[in-house]
PDB file of C-alpha atoms in Angstrom:
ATOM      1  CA  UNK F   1     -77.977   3.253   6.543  1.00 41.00           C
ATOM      2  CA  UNK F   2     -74.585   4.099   7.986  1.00 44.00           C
ATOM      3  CA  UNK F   3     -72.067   2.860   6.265  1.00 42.00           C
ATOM      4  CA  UNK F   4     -74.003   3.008   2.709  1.00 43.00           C
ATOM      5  CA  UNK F   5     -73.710   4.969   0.482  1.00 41.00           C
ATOM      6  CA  UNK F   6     -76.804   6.429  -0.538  1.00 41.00           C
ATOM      7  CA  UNK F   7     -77.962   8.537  -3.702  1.00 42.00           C
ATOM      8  CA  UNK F   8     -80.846  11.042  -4.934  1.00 39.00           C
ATOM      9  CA  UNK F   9     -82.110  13.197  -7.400  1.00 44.00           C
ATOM     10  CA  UNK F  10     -80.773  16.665  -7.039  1.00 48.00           C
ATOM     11  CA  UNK F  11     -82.168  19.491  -8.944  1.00 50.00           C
ATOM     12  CA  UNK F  12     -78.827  20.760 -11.324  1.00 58.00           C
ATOM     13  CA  UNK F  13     -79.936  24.661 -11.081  1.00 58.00           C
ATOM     14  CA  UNK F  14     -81.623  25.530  -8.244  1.00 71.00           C
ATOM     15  CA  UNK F  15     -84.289  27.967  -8.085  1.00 82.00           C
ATOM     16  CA  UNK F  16     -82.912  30.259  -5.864  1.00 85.00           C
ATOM     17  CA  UNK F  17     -79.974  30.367  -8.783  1.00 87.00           C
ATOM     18  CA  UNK F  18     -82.240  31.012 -11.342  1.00 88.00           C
ATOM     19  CA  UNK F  19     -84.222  33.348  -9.102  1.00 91.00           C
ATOM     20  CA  UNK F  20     -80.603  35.495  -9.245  1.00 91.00           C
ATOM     21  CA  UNK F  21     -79.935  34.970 -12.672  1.00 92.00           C
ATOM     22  CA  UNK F  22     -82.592  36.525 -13.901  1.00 94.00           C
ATOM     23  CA  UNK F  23     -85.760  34.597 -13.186  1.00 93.00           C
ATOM     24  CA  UNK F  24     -87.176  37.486 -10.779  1.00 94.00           C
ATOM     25  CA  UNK F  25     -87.787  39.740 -13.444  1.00 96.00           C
ATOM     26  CA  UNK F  26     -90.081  36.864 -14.344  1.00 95.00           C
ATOM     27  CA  UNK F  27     -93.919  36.586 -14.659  1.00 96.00           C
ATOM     28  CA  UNK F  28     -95.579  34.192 -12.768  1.00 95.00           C
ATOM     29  CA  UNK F  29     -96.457  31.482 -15.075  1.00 95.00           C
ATOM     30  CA  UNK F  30     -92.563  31.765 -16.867  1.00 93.00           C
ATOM     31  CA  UNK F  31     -91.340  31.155 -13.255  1.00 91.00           C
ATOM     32  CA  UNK F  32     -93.904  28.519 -12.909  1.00 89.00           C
ATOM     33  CA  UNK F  33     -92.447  26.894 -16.525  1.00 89.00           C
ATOM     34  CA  UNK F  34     -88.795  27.493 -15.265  1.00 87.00           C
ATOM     35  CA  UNK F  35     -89.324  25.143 -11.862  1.00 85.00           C
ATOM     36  CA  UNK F  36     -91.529  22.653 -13.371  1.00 84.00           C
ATOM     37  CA  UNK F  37     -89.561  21.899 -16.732  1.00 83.00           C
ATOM     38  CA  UNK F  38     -89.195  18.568 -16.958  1.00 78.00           C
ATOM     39  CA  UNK F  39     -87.845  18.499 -20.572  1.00 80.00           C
ATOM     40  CA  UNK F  40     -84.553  20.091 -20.194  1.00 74.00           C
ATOM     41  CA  UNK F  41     -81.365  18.239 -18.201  1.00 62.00           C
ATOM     42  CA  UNK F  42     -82.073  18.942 -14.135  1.00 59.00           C
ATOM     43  CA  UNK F  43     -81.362  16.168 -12.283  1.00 52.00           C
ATOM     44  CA  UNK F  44     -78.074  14.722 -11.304  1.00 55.00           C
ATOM     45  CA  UNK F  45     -77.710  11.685  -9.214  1.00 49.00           C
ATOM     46  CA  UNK F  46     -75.336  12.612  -5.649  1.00 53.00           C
ATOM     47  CA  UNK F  47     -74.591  11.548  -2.504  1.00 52.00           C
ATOM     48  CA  UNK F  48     -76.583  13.177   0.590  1.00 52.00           C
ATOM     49  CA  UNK F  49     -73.111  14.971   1.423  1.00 53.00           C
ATOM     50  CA  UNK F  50     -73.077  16.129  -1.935  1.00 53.00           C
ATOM     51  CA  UNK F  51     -76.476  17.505  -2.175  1.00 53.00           C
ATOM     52  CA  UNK F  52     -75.636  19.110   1.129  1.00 53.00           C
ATOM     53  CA  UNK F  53     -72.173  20.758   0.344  1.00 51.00           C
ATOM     54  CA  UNK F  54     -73.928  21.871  -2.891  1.00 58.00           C
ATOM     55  CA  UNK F  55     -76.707  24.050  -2.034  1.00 56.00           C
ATOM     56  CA  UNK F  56     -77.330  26.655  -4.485  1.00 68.00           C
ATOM     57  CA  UNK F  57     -74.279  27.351  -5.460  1.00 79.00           C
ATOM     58  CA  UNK F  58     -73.018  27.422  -8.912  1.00 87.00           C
ATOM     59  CA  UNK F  59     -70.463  25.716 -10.868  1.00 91.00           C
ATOM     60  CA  UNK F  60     -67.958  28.062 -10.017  1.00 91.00           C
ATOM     61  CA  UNK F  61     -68.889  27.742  -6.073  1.00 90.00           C
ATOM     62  CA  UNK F  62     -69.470  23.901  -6.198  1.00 87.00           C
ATOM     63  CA  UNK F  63     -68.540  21.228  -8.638  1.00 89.00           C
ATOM     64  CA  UNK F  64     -69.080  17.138  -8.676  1.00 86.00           C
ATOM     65  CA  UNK F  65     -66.973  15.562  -6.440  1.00 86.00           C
ATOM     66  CA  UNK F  66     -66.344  12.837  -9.438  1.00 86.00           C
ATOM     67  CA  UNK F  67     -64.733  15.211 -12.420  1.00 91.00           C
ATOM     68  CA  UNK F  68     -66.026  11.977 -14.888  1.00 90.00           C
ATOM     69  CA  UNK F  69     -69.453  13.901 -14.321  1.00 86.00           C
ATOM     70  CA  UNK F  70     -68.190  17.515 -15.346  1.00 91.00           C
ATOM     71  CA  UNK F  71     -69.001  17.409 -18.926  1.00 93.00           C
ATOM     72  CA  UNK F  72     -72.589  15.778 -18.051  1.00 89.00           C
ATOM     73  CA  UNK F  73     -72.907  18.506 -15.352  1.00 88.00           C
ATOM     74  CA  UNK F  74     -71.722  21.073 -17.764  1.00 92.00           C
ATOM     75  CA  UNK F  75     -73.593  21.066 -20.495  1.00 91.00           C
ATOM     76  CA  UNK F  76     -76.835  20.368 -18.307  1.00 88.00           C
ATOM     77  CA  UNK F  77     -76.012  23.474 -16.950  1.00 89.00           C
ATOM     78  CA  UNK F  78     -75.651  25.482 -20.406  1.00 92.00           C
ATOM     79  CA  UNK F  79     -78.335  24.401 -21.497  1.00 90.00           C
ATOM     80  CA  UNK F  80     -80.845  25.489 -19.189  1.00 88.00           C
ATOM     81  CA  UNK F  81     -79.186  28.754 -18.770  1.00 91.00           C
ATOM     82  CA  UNK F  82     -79.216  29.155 -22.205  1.00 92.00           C
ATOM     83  CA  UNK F  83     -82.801  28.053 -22.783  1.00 91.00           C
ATOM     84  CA  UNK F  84     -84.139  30.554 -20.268  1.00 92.00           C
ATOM     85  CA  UNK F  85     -81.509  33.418 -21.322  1.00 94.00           C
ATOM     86  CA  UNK F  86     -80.204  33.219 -17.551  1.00 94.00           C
ATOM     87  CA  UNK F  87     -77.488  35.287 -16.632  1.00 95.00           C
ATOM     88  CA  UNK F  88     -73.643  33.604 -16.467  1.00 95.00           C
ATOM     89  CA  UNK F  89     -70.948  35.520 -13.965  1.00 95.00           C
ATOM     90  CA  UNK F  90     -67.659  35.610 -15.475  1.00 97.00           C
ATOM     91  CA  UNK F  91     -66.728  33.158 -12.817  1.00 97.00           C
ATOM     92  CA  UNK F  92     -69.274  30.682 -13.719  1.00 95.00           C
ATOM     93  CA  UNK F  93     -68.261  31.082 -17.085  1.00 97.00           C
ATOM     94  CA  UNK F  94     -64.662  30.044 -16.335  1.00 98.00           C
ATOM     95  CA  UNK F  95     -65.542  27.051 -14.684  1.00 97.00           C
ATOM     96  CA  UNK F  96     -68.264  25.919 -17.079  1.00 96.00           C
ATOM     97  CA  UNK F  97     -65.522  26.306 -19.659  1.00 97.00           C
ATOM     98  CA  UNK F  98     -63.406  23.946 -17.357  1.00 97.00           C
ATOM     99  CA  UNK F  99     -66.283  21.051 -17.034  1.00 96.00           C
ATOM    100  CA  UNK F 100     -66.941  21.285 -20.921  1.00 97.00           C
ATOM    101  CA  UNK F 101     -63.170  21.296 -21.600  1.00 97.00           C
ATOM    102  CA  UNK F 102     -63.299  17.443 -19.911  1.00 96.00           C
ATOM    103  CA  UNK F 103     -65.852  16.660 -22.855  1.00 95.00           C
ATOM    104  CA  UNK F 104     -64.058  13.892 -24.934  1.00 87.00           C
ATOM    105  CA  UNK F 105     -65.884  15.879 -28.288  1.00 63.00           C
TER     106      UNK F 105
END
C-alpha cells in the first residue's frame, strides 16, 4: 500500500484519557459503559500516521492535521467529556475553545 493513502476508525477519547480524567474512580460496569458506548461521537476517520502521532493525547497535546475537522473533533470531544462528567485541564480547555471557535455557528 505504499504510496496510498490509507484511513481507519480511531477512537476520539481514548481510554487511557478517560482512565485520567476521571474514569478510575469508576465502577466496573460504568467503565464497562464508558468503552463500549456506541451512542455518543467516538470515531474519527485518520490516516495511520495520524492515529500514530495521536496516541492518547488530548486536544491540547494533539489536534487533526486538517483544521476543517476541528469543530467535528471538538464538539465530539465535549460531548463525551461532558456526558461522563470527565475532567478538562485548563489546557485542554483552551484548545477545545480553539477547535469550537472554527465552528461556522
Amino acid at each position: 500500500m505504499q504510496g496510498r493513502l490509507r484511513e481507519l476508525e480511531e477512537p476520539l477519547r481514548p481510554l487511557a484519557e478517560g482512565w485520567r480524567s476521571g474514569a478510575a474512580g469508576w465502577d466496573p460496569a460504568r467503565r464497562k459503559a464508558f468503552a463500549n458506548d456506541l451512542t455518543h461521537p467516538q470515531l474519527l476517520a485518520v490516516t495511520a500516521a495520524s492515529n500514530r502521532s495521536k496516541g492518547d493525547q488530548s486536544p491540547d497535546l494533539w489536534q487533526p492535521p486538517d483544521k476543517a475537522s476541528w469543530c467535528q473533533y471538538g464538539r465530539a470531544w465535549t460531548t463525551v467529556k461532558s456526558t461522563y462528567a470527565l475532567t478538562v485541564t485548563e489546557a485542554e480547555k483552551k484548545m477545545l475553545t480553539t477547535m469550537l471557535d472554527t465552528c461556522a455557528s
